[in-house]
Amino acid sequence: MKDEKLQGNEKIETAIEGLKKEPTQEMLAHALTVIRRRMKEDAELIVAVDPALEGSHLNVHVLRLEDGSSWWMAFTSFEEEIKGANKVMSTFMGNMRQMFDAVLKTEGVDGIIVNPWNRTLMLDKTLIRIILGETQ
């Protein structure tokens, strides 16, 4: 099952893989550039959500880490989503740009973890602003 808005996200996976093998500023810049290009192509990510209460909006699932930080989870493909899920997870596909804008406006969330089970990249709000081309 391959949605056309996800086609091309394997470029992100490859860039993250390269960053893991060679964790340098240059490889990080390359990975962020690949994500920016996909965002500009109107690409989407799969976002984990909590089941909504009756009549309420979707609630993005928040993953709390041992250090106390809170992150949204997003996946580049359905294959990445099912790699580590030990329970059934509700998801929806969301526009990358809109997701980045939303996380920047959300208090108490540190950023987005892309592919938390495999080929992981933690995009904190600073990295998201870089992707969006915003200067501090």
PDB file of N, CA and C in Angstrom, residues 86-136:
ATOM      1  N   ASN A  86       3.936  -2.239  19.139  1.00  0.00           N
ATOM      2  CA  ASN A  86       3.510  -3.456  19.825  1.00  0.00           C
ATOM      3  C   ASN A  86       2.021  -3.406  20.138  1.00  0.00           C
ATOM      4  N   LYS A  87       1.366  -2.353  19.689  1.00  0.00           N
ATOM      5  CA  LYS A  87      -0.079  -2.233  19.861  1.00  0.00           C
ATOM      6  C   LYS A  87      -0.640  -1.560  18.614  1.00  0.00           C
ATOM      7  N   VAL A  88      -1.915  -1.700  18.418  1.00  0.00           N
ATOM      8  CA  VAL A  88      -2.557  -1.050  17.291  1.00  0.00           C
ATOM      9  C   VAL A  88      -2.538   0.452  17.549  1.00  0.00           C
ATOM     10  N   MET A  89      -2.130   1.205  16.553  1.00  0.00           N
ATOM     11  CA  MET A  89      -2.002   2.649  16.696  1.00  0.00           C
ATOM     12  C   MET A  89      -2.917   3.323  15.691  1.00  0.00           C
ATOM     13  N   SER A  90      -3.622   4.340  16.156  1.00  0.00           N
ATOM     14  CA  SER A  90      -4.431   5.136  15.242  1.00  0.00           C
ATOM     15  C   SER A  90      -3.525   6.152  14.562  1.00  0.00           C
ATOM     16  N   THR A  91      -3.705   6.350  13.277  1.00  0.00           N
ATOM     17  CA  THR A  91      -2.874   7.290  12.531  1.00  0.00           C
ATOM     18  C   THR A  91      -3.719   8.044  11.514  1.00  0.00           C
ATOM     19  N   PHE A  92      -3.171   9.135  11.037  1.00  0.00           N
ATOM     20  CA  PHE A  92      -3.732   9.819   9.880  1.00  0.00           C
ATOM     21  C   PHE A  92      -2.564  10.378   9.089  1.00  0.00           C
ATOM     22  N   MET A  93      -2.808  10.677   7.832  1.00  0.00           N
ATOM     23  CA  MET A  93      -1.758  11.268   7.014  1.00  0.00           C
ATOM     24  C   MET A  93      -1.916  12.770   7.066  1.00  0.00           C
ATOM     25  N   GLY A  94      -0.792  13.458   7.294  1.00  0.00           N
ATOM     26  CA  GLY A  94      -0.851  14.895   7.416  1.00  0.00           C
ATOM     27  C   GLY A  94       0.206  15.575   6.573  1.00  0.00           C
ATOM     28  N   ASN A  95      -0.136  16.741   6.070  1.00  0.00           N
ATOM     29  CA  ASN A  95       0.778  17.550   5.287  1.00  0.00           C
ATOM     30  C   ASN A  95       1.965  17.956   6.156  1.00  0.00           C
ATOM     31  N   MET A  96       3.162  17.738   5.650  1.00  0.00           N
ATOM     32  CA  MET A  96       4.385  17.985   6.401  1.00  0.00           C
ATOM     33  C   MET A  96       4.481  19.440   6.878  1.00  0.00           C
ATOM     34  N   ARG A  97       4.221  20.368   5.995  1.00  0.00           N
ATOM     35  CA  ARG A  97       4.318  21.795   6.342  1.00  0.00           C
ATOM     36  C   ARG A  97       3.347  22.146   7.466  1.00  0.00           C
ATOM     37  N   GLN A  98       2.109  21.687   7.335  1.00  0.00           N
ATOM     38  CA  GLN A  98       1.104  21.980   8.352  1.00  0.00           C
ATOM     39  C   GLN A  98       1.477  21.356   9.695  1.00  0.00           C
ATOM     40  N   MET A  99       2.051  20.161   9.637  1.00  0.00           N
ATOM     41  CA  MET A  99       2.471  19.488  10.864  1.00  0.00           C
ATOM     42  C   MET A  99       3.589  20.275  11.554  1.00  0.00           C
ATOM     43  N   PHE A 100       4.568  20.739  10.774  1.00  0.00           N
ATOM     44  CA  PHE A 100       5.668  21.521  11.338  1.00  0.00           C
ATOM     45  C   PHE A 100       5.149  22.822  11.949  1.00  0.00           C
ATOM     46  N   ASP A 101       4.254  23.501  11.229  1.00  0.00           N
ATOM     47  CA  ASP A 101       3.668  24.737  11.758  1.00  0.00           C
ATOM     48  C   ASP A 101       2.922  24.468  13.068  1.00  0.00           C
ATOM     49  N   ALA A 102       2.163  23.381  13.108  1.00  0.00           N
ATOM     50  CA  ALA A 102       1.363  23.053  14.290  1.00  0.00           C
ATOM     51  C   ALA A 102       2.234  22.745  15.501  1.00  0.00           C
ATOM     52  N   VAL A 103       3.305  21.985  15.305  1.00  0.00           N
ATOM     53  CA  VAL A 103       4.148  21.634  16.459  1.00  0.00           C
ATOM     54  C   VAL A 103       4.840  22.871  17.016  1.00  0.00           C
ATOM     55  N   LEU A 104       5.179  23.821  16.156  1.00  0.00           N
ATOM     56  CA  LEU A 104       5.807  25.053  16.634  1.00  0.00           C
ATOM     57  C   LEU A 104       4.853  25.863  17.511  1.00  0.00           C
ATOM     58  N   LYS A 105       3.557  25.747  17.259  1.00  0.00           N
ATOM     59  CA  LYS A 105       2.553  26.500  18.019  1.00  0.00           C
ATOM     60  C   LYS A 105       2.073  25.757  19.266  1.00  0.00           C
ATOM     61  N   THR A 106       2.483  24.500  19.430  1.00  0.00           N
ATOM     62  CA  THR A 106       1.972  23.679  20.523  1.00  0.00           C
ATOM     63  C   THR A 106       2.886  23.756  21.740  1.00  0.00           C
ATOM     64  N   GLU A 107       2.335  24.243  22.823  1.00  0.00           N
ATOM     65  CA  GLU A 107       3.083  24.333  24.085  1.00  0.00           C
ATOM     66  C   GLU A 107       3.286  22.930  24.657  1.00  0.00           C
ATOM     67  N   GLY A 108       4.413  22.723  25.303  1.00  0.00           N
ATOM     68  CA  GLY A 108       4.659  21.469  26.003  1.00  0.00           C
ATOM     69  C   GLY A 108       5.113  20.325  25.126  1.00  0.00           C
ATOM     70  N   VAL A 109       5.333  20.588  23.843  1.00  0.00           N
ATOM     71  CA  VAL A 109       5.844  19.563  22.936  1.00  0.00           C
ATOM     72  C   VAL A 109       7.191  20.053  22.412  1.00  0.00           C
ATOM     73  N   ASP A 110       8.195  19.183  22.473  1.00  0.00           N
ATOM     74  CA  ASP A 110       9.554  19.569  22.096  1.00  0.00           C
ATOM     75  C   ASP A 110       9.838  19.469  20.605  1.00  0.00           C
ATOM     76  N   GLY A 111       9.053  18.662  19.884  1.00  0.00           N
ATOM     77  CA  GLY A 111       9.274  18.505  18.453  1.00  0.00           C
ATOM     78  C   GLY A 111       8.613  17.243  17.934  1.00  0.00           C
ATOM     79  N   ILE A 112       9.155  16.737  16.840  1.00  0.00           N
ATOM     80  CA  ILE A 112       8.612  15.548  16.178  1.00  0.00           C
ATOM     81  C   ILE A 112       9.724  14.514  16.039  1.00  0.00           C
ATOM     82  N   ILE A 113       9.433  13.288  16.429  1.00  0.00           N
ATOM     83  CA  ILE A 113      10.354  12.182  16.177  1.00  0.00           C
ATOM     84  C   ILE A 113       9.879  11.497  14.901  1.00  0.00           C
ATOM     85  N   VAL A 114      10.728  11.535  13.886  1.00  0.00           N
ATOM     86  CA  VAL A 114      10.415  10.865  12.623  1.00  0.00           C
ATOM     87  C   VAL A 114      10.909   9.423  12.734  1.00  0.00           C
ATOM     88  N   ASN A 115      10.026   8.489  12.446  1.00  0.00           N
ATOM     89  CA  ASN A 115      10.326   7.051  12.487  1.00  0.00           C
ATOM     90  C   ASN A 115      10.946   6.633  13.825  1.00  0.00           C
ATOM     91  N   PRO A 116      10.173   6.690  14.912  1.00  0.00           N
ATOM     92  CA  PRO A 116      10.740   6.384  16.227  1.00  0.00           C
ATOM     93  C   PRO A 116      11.244   4.955  16.395  1.00  0.00           C
ATOM     94  N   TRP A 117      10.834   4.013  15.542  1.00  0.00           N
ATOM     95  CA  TRP A 117      11.268   2.629  15.712  1.00  0.00           C
ATOM     96  C   TRP A 117      12.542   2.324  14.929  1.00  0.00           C
ATOM     97  N   ASN A 118      12.808   3.064  13.864  1.00  0.00           N
ATOM     98  CA  ASN A 118      13.901   2.724  12.955  1.00  0.00           C
ATOM     99  C   ASN A 118      14.177   3.962  12.099  1.00  0.00           C
ATOM    100  N   ARG A 119      15.443   4.160  11.705  1.00  0.00           N
ATOM    101  CA  ARG A 119      15.796   5.341  10.900  1.00  0.00           C
ATOM    102  C   ARG A 119      15.237   6.604  11.554  1.00  0.00           C
ATOM    103  N   THR A 120      15.569   6.777  12.827  1.00  0.00           N
ATOM    104  CA  THR A 120      14.995   7.832  13.661  1.00  0.00           C
ATOM    105  C   THR A 120      15.717   9.157  13.515  1.00  0.00           C
ATOM    106  N   LEU A 121      14.938  10.225  13.470  1.00  0.00           N
ATOM    107  CA  LEU A 121      15.484  11.579  13.510  1.00  0.00           C
ATOM    108  C   LEU A 121      14.576  12.413  14.405  1.00  0.00           C
ATOM    109  N   MET A 122      15.177  13.024  15.434  1.00  0.00           N
ATOM    110  CA  MET A 122      14.428  13.875  16.352  1.00  0.00           C
ATOM    111  C   MET A 122      14.545  15.315  15.858  1.00  0.00           C
ATOM    112  N   LEU A 123      13.429  15.854  15.423  1.00  0.00           N
ATOM    113  CA  LEU A 123      13.391  17.234  14.936  1.00  0.00           C
ATOM    114  C   LEU A 123      12.845  18.116  16.047  1.00  0.00           C
ATOM    115  N   ASP A 124      13.751  18.789  16.765  1.00  0.00           N
ATOM    116  CA  ASP A 124      13.272  19.721  17.779  1.00  0.00           C
ATOM    117  C   ASP A 124      12.788  20.988  17.072  1.00  0.00           C
ATOM    118  N   LYS A 125      12.247  21.920  17.836  1.00  0.00           N
ATOM    119  CA  LYS A 125      11.654  23.109  17.220  1.00  0.00           C
ATOM    120  C   LYS A 125      12.693  23.954  16.489  1.00  0.00           C
ATOM    121  N   THR A 126      13.933  23.950  16.945  1.00  0.00           N
ATOM    122  CA  THR A 126      14.992  24.689  16.248  1.00  0.00           C
ATOM    123  C   THR A 126      15.234  24.093  14.864  1.00  0.00           C
ATOM    124  N   LEU A 127      15.344  22.764  14.783  1.00  0.00           N
ATOM    125  CA  LEU A 127      15.558  22.111  13.483  1.00  0.00           C
ATOM    126  C   LEU A 127      14.353  22.304  12.567  1.00  0.00           C
ATOM    127  N   ILE A 128      13.148  22.290  13.135  1.00  0.00           N
ATOM    128  CA  ILE A 128      11.947  22.507  12.326  1.00  0.00           C
ATOM    129  C   ILE A 128      11.954  23.913  11.741  1.00  0.00           C
ATOM    130  N   ARG A 129      12.357  24.897  12.542  1.00  0.00           N
ATOM    131  CA  ARG A 129      12.448  26.273  12.018  1.00  0.00           C
ATOM    132  C   ARG A 129      13.476  26.358  10.887  1.00  0.00           C
ATOM    133  N   ILE A 130      14.571  25.630  11.011  1.00  0.00           N
ATOM    134  CA  ILE A 130      15.583  25.600   9.934  1.00  0.00           C
ATOM    135  C   ILE A 130      14.968  25.013   8.665  1.00  0.00           C
ATOM    136  N   ILE A 131      14.244  23.900   8.799  1.00  0.00           N
ATOM    137  CA  ILE A 131      13.582  23.274   7.649  1.00  0.00           C
ATOM    138  C   ILE A 131      12.631  24.269   6.983  1.00  0.00           C
ATOM    139  N   LEU A 132      11.881  25.015   7.805  1.00  0.00           N
ATOM    140  CA  LEU A 132      10.908  25.967   7.273  1.00  0.00           C
ATOM    141  C   LEU A 132      11.558  27.222   6.713  1.00  0.00           C
ATOM    142  N   GLY A 133      12.857  27.391   6.959  1.00  0.00           N
ATOM    143  CA  GLY A 133      13.566  28.570   6.464  1.00  0.00           C
ATOM    144  C   GLY A 133      13.331  29.798   7.324  1.00  0.00           C
ATOM    145  N   GLU A 134      12.882  29.575   8.557  1.00  0.00           N
ATOM    146  CA  GLU A 134      12.652  30.692   9.475  1.00  0.00           C
ATOM    147  C   GLU A 134      13.950  31.012  10.207  1.00  0.00           C
ATOM    148  N   THR A 135      14.226  32.271  10.372  1.00  0.00           N
ATOM    149  CA  THR A 135      15.394  32.660  11.151  1.00  0.00           C
ATOM    150  C   THR A 135      14.943  33.108  12.516  1.00  0.00           C
ATOM    151  N   GLN A 136      15.786  32.893  13.484  1.00  0.00           N
ATOM    152  CA  GLN A 136      15.440  33.221  14.873  1.00  0.00           C
ATOM    153  C   GLN A 136      15.539  34.706  15.106  1.00  0.00           C
TER     154      GLN A 136
END
